[in-house]
């Protein structure tokens, strides 16, 4: 046995637009202690880091202090892995108009602790690889189906960050070309995210309701208030129009995955996020469409998996996985 | 200095449907000796390997013998890197209905020499990384625009082979969805290859001629005999219809590359193959379309390069690069 202190834990920070959740995590993915602060309300990033470290202190003490911590991993919107920065993040008041060296600031505030940072979708993929259904896989694509569509790609056992640290934006491949494409939050048209996110599902439902006179449980709801959850609840009750919304969504996701297979022939596609709660409503048309559209040599090779990580802790686990990778 | 023999060379084999070209290559990409045999006319793969080794012997002797050879690399259609096999290659009579362990057979016939094999498009990418315009790059996509559209993808300095050895089939991402998509050689519809290969360009020209009454130099040619070369020659003479064919082709390639950037944010796209001879006719609309379609964070980051490897030796160099990678 070495006389060195065993570095048993990492800190994971799931940095969201509203809340910042910290967890101290061991190598098996057990969260030993957790705390949180609001992300908002700080006039600059230094105040945010100071408040974070103040909140961290008691949970660090509870596991035996900073000396047992190997590293810190951060999952954050617009996170640049190579530089450890958050760049022009529209939802973060202290990082919306510039480049914030968040990894460095945390490292300085935590006595030189190694700190790495990546975007939330990449953190989710690392979480699946370290603790989840992608454990042991060298080639897979993690797709987060939430308010938007995020993705993290692992090839040859490594995260794909690209030349600039921002690779893996599969929510923004173009599925409907030309003018008919739906406007996407990114300012372009026809992106996968505009159709296959939770908001995309709600938009599809509104479109389908408008285009047809078909009876539907969804007609009882003000179109502006329709959510993907209500569509899946209606579908579960046998509502035909609601079912066709998920058919449409799964079909498009399957076509997209067929293109992704041509790129990197993954061992699995792992799905995570709110939309996966629709279960077979989404997964059945997704797999059927994939089989229909994928190039023959790839047929039947990729698994389609749904994340088994607990939704509330998955983001912190993902962030902590970034720390283990250092 | 070590007393071991310095392994100064690799053998590169460009295995095509018609010819098999062998080169002995040094680490700087200089082809020291070359020979060739016909690929056809052998009743089985053992006869093919025997004829190959017989042809190799004199050029091996000319550089000092097998003891100076580090490895052999093969670029072949339907080549599986992981297994060293050629699988169901429609154009190879001794490999069209099965799985042929070609790397092993060559290794046995060459005294246990390490032999690696990959498909021709991946070999081209390795060639660019080892000797060409992608030297020193860790993230790039090599796109071969020939009779078909092939691709080799390098991420984090490694070839992307996927879970099965067949990744990097970007010629078969779907660009035109639904029934309007052109039938592709792979049996599916709307693939990039059906539009942006040399044959795709000829098909576009025929379509454009049929759809309009516009005057064009191409009307003097029997539509069945139109080739991409004739379209570019006509365009160079100012033919409007011919120019619009390349506009269409470049535009679609630019859209495809914008999607590829969302995947792996490459440092460069490298183009190779007959179609690149059209020069700016193709590259100008390609770059313009890419800028129009790519996600904002990737704008202006990727270089667009045309291979500087000599067409006739590039395939052998690419194959030899597979050998250096062992």
XYZ file of C-alpha atoms in Angstrom:
652
model
C 0.000 0.000 0.000
C 1.189 3.465 -0.825
C 1.407 6.048 1.929
C -0.308 8.576 -0.284
C -3.850 9.526 0.624
C -6.277 7.564 -1.527
C -8.264 9.967 -3.657
C -11.606 8.250 -3.287
C -14.079 10.807 -4.565
C -14.786 13.383 -7.218
C -17.033 16.430 -7.050
C -19.701 16.585 -9.730
C -21.403 19.874 -10.536
C -24.544 19.901 -12.632
C -24.687 23.559 -13.592
C -28.140 24.457 -14.902
C -29.733 27.764 -15.742
C -31.668 27.769 -12.451
C -29.902 25.457 -10.001
C -26.345 24.303 -9.426
C -26.301 20.854 -7.863
C -23.111 19.474 -6.325
C -22.469 15.860 -5.437
C -19.504 14.016 -3.958
C -19.355 10.732 -5.804
C -17.307 7.557 -5.386
C -15.960 5.440 -8.232
C -19.010 3.174 -8.218
C -21.375 6.070 -8.814
C -22.650 6.383 -5.277
C -23.431 9.957 -4.315
C -22.049 10.295 -0.764
C -23.197 13.869 -0.118
C -24.987 16.561 -2.026
C -25.778 20.267 -1.862
C -27.117 22.971 -4.142
C -27.218 26.710 -4.708
C -29.155 28.920 -7.103
C -27.222 29.624 -10.299
C -28.804 33.038 -10.620
C -28.413 36.162 -8.502
C -24.663 36.635 -8.739
C -23.315 39.762 -10.352
C -20.191 37.990 -11.572
C -18.621 34.576 -11.817
C -16.280 35.143 -8.859
C -19.238 35.598 -6.519
C -20.798 32.450 -7.981
C -17.628 30.413 -7.366
C -17.282 31.784 -3.822
C -20.885 30.854 -2.976
C -20.301 27.403 -4.489
C -17.205 26.723 -2.410
C -18.992 27.956 0.753
C -21.810 25.499 0.045
C -19.342 22.697 -0.734
C -17.364 23.034 2.515
C -19.775 21.159 4.822
C -20.224 18.240 2.416
C -16.458 18.065 1.837
C -16.002 17.877 5.622
C -18.639 15.163 5.839
C -16.603 12.807 3.600
C -13.237 13.571 5.213
C -12.088 16.785 3.536
C -10.624 18.050 0.278
C -7.580 15.778 0.526
C -9.740 12.777 -0.400
C -11.014 14.442 -3.572
C -9.352 13.474 -6.862
C -10.910 16.062 -9.127
C -14.007 18.058 -9.985
C -16.141 17.620 -13.084
C -18.631 20.170 -14.349
C -21.455 19.686 -16.834
C -22.607 23.076 -18.070
C -24.352 24.637 -21.053
C -21.902 25.903 -23.710
C -19.032 24.250 -21.871
C -15.753 23.999 -23.758
C -13.808 20.929 -22.641
C -10.471 21.961 -24.108
C -10.406 25.378 -22.494
C -12.450 24.708 -19.352
C -14.575 27.705 -20.248
C -18.251 28.526 -20.574
C -18.774 30.564 -23.711
C -21.692 32.878 -24.453
C -24.276 30.839 -22.530
C -27.578 32.655 -23.102
C -29.135 31.379 -19.850
C -26.291 32.271 -17.480
C -26.259 35.935 -16.488
C -22.558 35.820 -15.538
C -21.537 34.080 -18.781
C -23.972 35.228 -21.432
C -21.795 37.820 -23.126
C -18.315 36.434 -22.794
C -15.929 33.585 -22.090
C -15.703 32.539 -18.449
C -12.736 30.352 -17.329
C -14.860 28.434 -14.839
C -12.641 25.339 -14.494
C -9.629 27.491 -13.573
C -11.606 29.583 -11.106
C -12.871 26.490 -9.282
C -9.395 24.977 -9.316
C -7.911 28.104 -7.711
C -10.691 28.240 -5.121
C -10.170 24.566 -4.247
C -6.434 24.583 -3.640
C -5.347 23.579 -7.148
C -7.768 20.646 -7.504
C -7.886 19.402 -11.136
C -11.164 20.607 -12.649
C -12.621 19.660 -16.053
C -15.727 20.957 -17.701
C -17.864 19.891 -20.633
C -21.325 20.521 -21.918
C -24.242 18.791 -20.232
C -24.930 16.324 -23.058
C -21.310 15.162 -23.131
C -21.379 14.816 -19.347
C -24.481 12.631 -19.673
C -22.638 10.369 -22.143
C -19.652 10.058 -19.807
C -22.093 9.272 -17.002
C -23.574 6.402 -19.030
C -20.100 5.107 -19.854
C -18.864 5.307 -16.257
C -21.958 4.210 -14.319
C -24.822 3.462 -16.719
C -25.980 1.223 -19.550
C -22.960 2.083 -21.731
C -20.463 0.752 -19.180
C -17.634 -0.951 -21.056
C -18.684 0.322 -24.464
C -16.134 1.933 -26.750
C -18.502 3.267 -29.437
C -21.915 4.697 -28.633
C -24.093 7.759 -29.045
C -25.975 9.217 -26.093
C -29.014 11.243 -27.080
C -30.792 13.456 -24.551
C -34.408 14.060 -25.466
C -35.446 16.943 -23.238
C -36.505 20.532 -23.891
C -33.923 20.310 -26.645
C -32.033 17.400 -28.212
C -28.481 17.028 -26.916
C -25.889 14.411 -27.731
C -22.590 13.020 -26.580
C -20.599 10.746 -28.874
C -18.023 8.208 -27.754
C -15.668 6.729 -30.354
C -12.744 4.391 -29.629
C -13.523 4.836 -25.937
C -13.097 8.616 -26.049
C -15.543 11.533 -26.028
C -15.737 13.326 -29.346
C -14.950 16.996 -28.709
C -13.801 17.933 -32.209
C -11.258 20.587 -33.071
C -12.885 23.209 -30.845
C -14.452 21.330 -27.917
C -18.008 21.727 -29.212
C -18.594 18.570 -31.284
C -21.633 16.349 -30.793
C -24.470 18.715 -31.655
C -26.677 16.065 -33.234
C -29.812 18.003 -32.267
C -28.829 20.326 -35.079
C -28.445 18.009 -38.036
C -30.978 18.993 -40.670
C -33.892 16.587 -41.049
C -36.208 18.705 -43.197
C -34.326 20.660 -45.839
C -35.438 23.897 -47.434
C -38.092 26.354 -46.454
C -40.579 23.850 -45.043
C -38.226 23.057 -42.166
C -39.420 24.169 -38.730
C -37.627 27.151 -37.240
C -35.201 25.923 -34.569
C -33.980 27.754 -31.461
C -30.533 27.952 -33.102
C -31.905 30.263 -35.788
C -31.722 27.659 -38.554
C -34.454 25.502 -40.044
C -35.403 21.836 -40.027
C -33.120 20.698 -37.157
C -33.761 17.349 -35.442
C -34.315 19.302 -32.209
C -37.228 21.233 -33.727
C -39.065 17.901 -34.168
C -37.783 15.320 -31.700
C -37.447 17.278 -28.459
C -40.258 17.543 -25.903
C -41.132 20.934 -27.386
C -40.951 19.417 -30.871
C -43.495 16.770 -29.893
C -45.853 19.496 -28.623
C -45.388 21.403 -31.896
C -46.129 18.279 -33.919
C -49.306 17.707 -31.885
C -50.485 21.264 -32.569
C -49.735 20.868 -36.282
C -51.591 17.546 -36.485
C -54.605 19.018 -34.616
C -54.691 21.978 -36.960
C -54.325 19.933 -40.145
C -57.113 17.426 -39.436
C -60.626 17.302 -38.013
C -59.935 14.023 -36.276
C -61.350 13.663 -32.804
C -58.707 13.756 -30.071
C -58.452 14.098 -26.312
C -55.899 16.810 -26.978
C -58.596 19.090 -28.361
C -59.724 19.708 -24.764
C -56.416 21.467 -24.089
C -55.516 24.985 -25.180
C -52.901 24.296 -27.915
C -50.413 26.595 -26.201
C -50.525 24.402 -23.110
C -50.035 21.035 -24.810
C -46.876 19.263 -23.625
C -45.202 16.022 -24.685
C -46.422 14.470 -21.420
C -50.046 15.181 -22.279
C -49.537 13.753 -25.735
C -48.165 10.531 -24.262
C -50.961 10.327 -21.668
C -53.547 10.709 -24.437
C -51.743 8.106 -26.547
C -51.731 5.701 -23.599
C -55.513 6.085 -23.514
C -55.636 5.002 -27.159
C -55.958 8.460 -28.705
C -55.134 7.918 -32.389
C -53.896 11.401 -33.167
C -51.646 11.421 -30.086
C -50.227 8.033 -31.110
C -49.510 9.329 -34.597
C -47.523 12.191 -33.064
C -45.174 9.673 -31.421
C -45.086 7.593 -34.627
C -43.922 10.701 -36.477
C -41.339 11.534 -33.805
C -39.964 8.002 -33.549
C -39.863 7.698 -37.298
C -37.750 10.821 -37.661
C -35.425 9.834 -34.818
C -34.935 6.444 -36.478
C -33.999 8.101 -39.766
C -31.553 10.361 -37.952
C -29.968 7.402 -36.134
C -29.579 5.596 -39.469
C -27.490 8.548 -40.680
C -25.485 8.539 -37.440
C -24.739 4.835 -37.959
C -23.248 5.642 -41.382
C -20.928 7.999 -39.540
C -19.592 5.928 -36.648
C -21.373 2.547 -36.575
C -22.028 2.632 -32.828
C -22.549 -0.405 -30.645
C -25.552 1.344 -29.088
C -27.751 4.396 -29.062
C -28.553 5.407 -25.488
C -31.586 7.614 -24.904
C -32.044 9.804 -21.884
C -34.423 12.577 -20.841
C -38.095 13.298 -20.348
C -39.288 12.054 -23.717
C -38.043 8.515 -23.021
C -40.853 8.210 -20.452
C -43.139 7.621 -23.434
C -41.500 4.167 -23.612
C -42.572 1.942 -26.482
C -44.781 4.687 -27.894
C -41.505 6.278 -28.998
C -39.060 3.362 -29.076
C -41.117 1.022 -31.262
C -41.458 3.373 -34.275
C -37.869 4.536 -33.671
C -36.434 1.025 -34.020
C -38.703 0.129 -36.938
C -37.735 3.292 -38.801
C -34.044 2.681 -38.091
C -34.244 -0.837 -39.539
C -36.032 0.516 -42.594
C -33.532 3.288 -43.251
C -30.130 2.069 -42.132
C -27.502 0.885 -44.631
C -27.607 -2.891 -45.008
C -24.163 -3.586 -43.513
C -25.213 -1.906 -40.228
C -28.604 -3.602 -39.930
C -29.251 -5.328 -36.607
C -25.906 -4.283 -35.111
C -26.721 -1.315 -32.861
C -28.616 -1.735 -29.588
C -31.296 0.775 -28.619
C -31.099 1.434 -24.892
C -32.829 3.737 -22.474
C -30.722 5.178 -19.652
C -31.122 3.450 -16.300
C -29.642 6.350 -14.345
C -32.005 8.027 -11.947
C -33.154 11.269 -13.585
C -32.540 13.497 -10.592
C -28.979 12.316 -9.957
C -27.922 11.474 -13.518
C -26.675 14.989 -14.297
C -24.504 15.086 -11.166
C -23.170 11.593 -11.935
C -22.433 12.667 -15.498
C -20.559 15.716 -14.246
C -18.603 13.591 -11.769
C -17.644 11.236 -14.607
C -15.926 14.186 -16.290
C -13.812 14.397 -13.124
C -12.836 10.712 -13.202
C -11.665 11.152 -16.820
C -8.987 13.706 -15.851
C 22.261 2.591 -32.507
C 20.467 -0.689 -32.113
C 21.826 -3.753 -33.848
C 18.352 -4.640 -35.046
C 17.650 -4.245 -38.731
C 15.917 -0.928 -39.321
C 12.495 -1.574 -40.776
C 12.530 1.218 -43.319
C 9.632 0.401 -45.603
C 6.059 -0.786 -45.799
C 4.264 -2.505 -48.645
C 1.109 -0.751 -49.817
C -1.465 -2.640 -51.849
C -4.208 -0.750 -53.642
C -6.611 -3.576 -54.371
C -9.125 -2.507 -57.006
C -11.715 -4.439 -58.952
C -9.470 -4.545 -62.030
C -5.872 -3.977 -60.927
C -3.845 -4.664 -57.810
C -1.044 -2.133 -57.471
C 1.809 -2.748 -55.012
C 4.292 -0.156 -53.842
C 7.203 -0.227 -51.414
C 7.052 3.059 -49.552
C 9.347 4.811 -47.095
C 8.197 6.862 -44.102
C 8.268 10.096 -46.087
C 5.850 8.778 -48.668
C 8.364 8.055 -51.386
C 7.457 5.036 -53.471
C 10.753 3.169 -53.920
C 9.462 0.402 -56.192
C 6.167 -0.632 -57.676
C 4.511 -3.527 -59.458
C 1.019 -4.649 -60.398
C -1.068 -7.674 -61.287
C -4.619 -8.086 -62.526
C -7.092 -8.638 -59.684
C -9.264 -10.820 -61.874
C -8.659 -14.249 -63.342
C -7.960 -16.204 -60.160
C -10.254 -19.017 -59.209
C -9.640 -18.487 -55.496
C -7.946 -16.130 -53.091
C -4.951 -18.448 -52.521
C -4.022 -18.221 -56.198
C -4.394 -14.442 -56.010
C -2.084 -14.210 -52.980
C 0.475 -16.517 -54.614
C 0.546 -14.421 -57.794
C 0.870 -11.279 -55.671
C 3.847 -12.583 -53.717
C 5.512 -13.753 -56.952
C 5.099 -10.239 -58.358
C 6.348 -8.666 -55.122
C 9.580 -10.691 -54.935
C 11.641 -8.702 -57.475
C 10.668 -5.322 -55.985
C 11.365 -6.614 -52.476
C 14.818 -7.688 -53.665
C 15.375 -4.286 -55.237
C 15.050 -2.518 -51.864
C 17.100 -5.039 -49.886
C 14.651 -7.832 -49.091
C 11.757 -8.640 -46.791
C 13.834 -8.051 -43.650
C 13.648 -4.280 -44.247
C 9.850 -4.299 -44.444
C 7.938 -3.269 -41.307
C 4.437 -4.208 -42.400
C 1.950 -4.373 -45.244
C -1.150 -2.223 -45.598
C -4.052 -3.014 -47.902
C -6.798 -0.703 -49.109
C -9.646 -2.793 -50.509
C -13.370 -2.573 -51.157
C -15.458 -3.952 -48.253
C -12.343 -4.267 -46.137
C -12.884 -4.910 -42.436
C -10.067 -3.411 -40.388
C -10.772 -5.308 -37.189
C -10.806 -8.726 -38.813
C -8.431 -8.162 -41.721
C -11.085 -9.581 -44.007
C -12.801 -8.649 -47.246
C -16.504 -9.307 -46.902
C -18.979 -9.856 -49.743
C -17.229 -7.534 -52.203
C -19.451 -7.528 -55.299
C -16.576 -6.678 -57.675
C -14.089 -9.304 -56.521
C -14.771 -12.750 -57.963
C -12.823 -14.498 -55.180
C -14.565 -12.525 -52.410
C -18.033 -11.760 -53.678
C -19.930 -14.432 -51.821
C -18.044 -14.811 -48.576
C -15.544 -13.572 -46.040
C -11.918 -13.778 -47.126
C -9.153 -13.471 -44.451
C -6.838 -11.612 -46.808
C -4.589 -9.976 -44.184
C -3.825 -13.354 -42.615
C -3.168 -15.006 -45.971
C -0.672 -12.310 -46.966
C 0.953 -12.479 -43.547
C 1.455 -16.245 -43.870
C 2.800 -15.903 -47.389
C 5.249 -13.199 -46.287
C 6.884 -14.959 -43.353
C 4.606 -13.596 -40.635
C 4.825 -9.946 -41.710
C 2.196 -7.824 -39.884
C -0.581 -7.040 -42.380
C -3.515 -4.667 -41.881
C -6.402 -4.008 -44.191
C -9.093 -1.354 -44.434
C -11.496 -0.071 -47.014
C -10.173 2.201 -49.749
C -11.758 5.402 -48.415
C -10.257 4.882 -44.952
C -6.902 4.150 -46.566
C -7.172 7.444 -48.461
C -7.780 9.304 -45.176
C -4.761 7.642 -43.549
C -2.746 8.570 -46.638
C -3.706 12.229 -46.210
C -2.843 12.111 -42.509
C 0.515 10.410 -43.083
C 1.741 12.118 -46.251
C -0.840 14.663 -47.457
C -2.673 17.870 -46.590
C -4.000 16.451 -43.299
C -0.517 15.819 -41.889
C -0.557 16.623 -38.166
C -4.333 16.906 -37.955
C -6.228 15.057 -35.225
C -9.785 15.678 -36.471
C -10.710 15.677 -40.132
C -13.010 14.084 -42.679
C -11.660 12.800 -45.977
C -14.268 12.631 -48.727
C -13.545 10.778 -51.962
C -15.667 12.049 -54.836
C -15.301 9.370 -57.492
C -17.675 6.932 -59.131
C -19.198 6.797 -55.645
C -18.741 8.931 -52.542
C -16.420 7.381 -49.960
C -15.234 8.761 -46.666
C -12.688 8.238 -43.950
C -13.103 9.981 -40.611
C -10.308 10.752 -38.172
C -11.203 11.753 -34.611
C -8.734 12.322 -31.766
C -5.990 11.241 -34.167
C -7.563 7.829 -34.822
C -9.502 6.354 -37.741
C -13.164 5.829 -36.972
C -13.949 2.148 -37.598
C -17.004 1.858 -35.353
C -18.121 -1.268 -33.546
C -17.793 -3.460 -36.647
C -14.963 -1.998 -38.730
C -17.290 -0.468 -41.330
C -17.893 3.083 -40.030
C -17.442 6.145 -42.225
C -20.004 5.559 -44.944
C -20.888 9.221 -45.409
C -21.803 8.607 -49.049
C -24.916 6.974 -47.641
C -26.352 9.648 -45.374
C -29.764 10.611 -46.685
C -29.919 14.022 -48.333
C -33.346 13.786 -49.986
C -35.886 12.050 -47.765
C -38.963 10.209 -48.936
C -39.943 8.940 -52.321
C -38.393 11.739 -54.366
C -34.908 10.625 -53.391
C -32.798 9.201 -56.210
C -32.254 5.461 -56.154
C -28.737 4.724 -54.893
C -26.493 1.770 -55.711
C -26.957 0.592 -52.092
C -30.642 -0.061 -52.750
C -31.866 2.886 -50.669
C -33.018 6.308 -51.765
C -31.716 9.871 -51.548
C -28.120 9.066 -50.517
C -25.412 11.735 -50.864
C -23.638 9.383 -53.291
C -26.611 9.398 -55.679
C -26.112 13.159 -56.122
C -22.541 14.154 -55.370
C -20.489 11.407 -57.026
C -19.237 11.655 -60.621
C -22.204 9.518 -61.677
C -24.491 11.730 -59.577
C -23.279 14.806 -61.449
C -24.046 13.119 -64.773
C -27.525 12.193 -63.500
C -28.140 15.780 -62.371
C -27.088 17.039 -65.822
C -29.537 14.666 -67.531
C -32.324 15.739 -65.174
C -31.630 19.428 -65.743
C -31.549 18.919 -69.536
C -34.836 17.069 -69.439
C -36.577 19.575 -67.181
C -35.727 22.710 -69.161
C -35.479 23.923 -72.770
C -32.392 25.941 -71.984
C -29.689 25.888 -74.596
C -26.616 23.899 -73.546
C -23.459 22.460 -75.054
C -24.436 19.213 -73.337
C -27.386 18.778 -75.708
C -24.892 17.727 -78.385
C -24.090 14.611 -76.345
C -26.245 11.510 -76.083
C -27.542 11.768 -72.469
C -26.310 8.255 -71.728
C -22.765 9.325 -72.550
C -22.655 12.482 -70.445
C -19.962 12.340 -67.748
C -18.997 14.718 -64.948
C -15.905 15.650 -66.968
C -18.015 16.815 -69.906
C -20.222 18.807 -67.570
C -17.175 20.583 -66.125
C -15.701 21.215 -69.585
C -18.991 22.764 -70.714
C -19.166 24.832 -67.520
C -15.617 26.065 -68.118
C -16.799 27.314 -71.510
C -19.503 29.327 -69.737
C -22.387 26.911 -70.292
C -25.065 28.077 -67.850
C -26.856 24.765 -67.427
C -23.566 22.934 -66.829
C -22.595 25.534 -64.227
C -25.915 25.106 -62.462
C -25.244 21.356 -62.222
C -22.074 22.062 -60.217
C -23.900 24.721 -58.178
C -26.467 22.080 -57.249
C -23.775 19.514 -56.436
C -21.652 21.893 -54.375
C -24.706 23.166 -52.574
C -25.717 19.679 -51.481
C -22.182 18.741 -50.451
C -22.012 21.924 -48.368
C -25.254 21.015 -46.603
C -23.944 17.522 -45.924
C -20.662 18.876 -44.533
C -22.632 21.213 -42.238
C -24.306 18.123 -40.743
C -20.949 16.362 -40.451
C -19.587 19.380 -38.531
C -22.422 19.016 -35.997
C -21.156 15.483 -35.479
C -17.414 15.890 -35.016
C -16.442 19.542 -35.615
C -13.461 18.681 -37.822
C -10.463 20.905 -38.385
C -10.746 20.235 -42.103
C -12.676 18.536 -44.861
C -10.285 17.009 -47.380
C -11.617 16.236 -50.853
C -10.097 13.700 -53.174
C -11.097 12.044 -56.435
C -12.060 12.837 -59.998
C -14.761 15.361 -59.207
C -12.289 17.676 -57.448
C -10.789 18.423 -60.874
C -13.772 20.739 -61.376
C -11.965 23.063 -58.932
C -13.795 26.242 -57.969
C -16.830 25.203 -60.013
C -17.481 22.758 -57.177
C -15.587 24.245 -54.228
C -17.071 27.743 -54.382
C -20.746 26.712 -54.033
C -19.678 24.020 -51.540
C -18.059 26.533 -49.183
C -20.833 29.083 -49.604
C -23.486 26.484 -48.865
C -21.535 25.229 -45.837
C -21.349 28.750 -44.386
C -25.058 29.202 -44.977
C -26.057 25.942 -43.323
C -23.580 25.228 -40.546
C -24.445 25.828 -36.884
C -23.188 29.238 -35.758
C -20.579 27.950 -33.268
C -18.807 26.025 -36.072
C -18.835 28.838 -38.629
C -15.446 29.680 -40.125
C -13.627 26.924 -38.213
C -13.202 24.083 -40.726
C -10.772 24.324 -43.643
C -11.809 23.024 -47.057
C -8.842 21.344 -48.704
C -8.262 19.417 -51.878
C -5.828 16.503 -51.701
C -2.348 17.232 -53.028
C -1.461 13.558 -53.420
C -0.803 12.465 -56.957
C -3.907 10.622 -58.154
C -2.098 7.598 -59.550
C -0.011 6.919 -56.439
C -2.416 8.185 -53.748
C -4.177 4.854 -53.345
C -0.895 2.958 -52.871
C 0.308 5.620 -50.416
C -2.977 5.372 -48.544
C -2.652 1.612 -48.340
C 0.938 1.904 -47.128
C -0.207 4.323 -44.424
C -2.385 1.516 -43.053
C 0.857 -0.436 -42.687
C 2.642 2.329 -40.773
C -0.297 2.476 -38.330
C 0.228 -1.138 -37.172
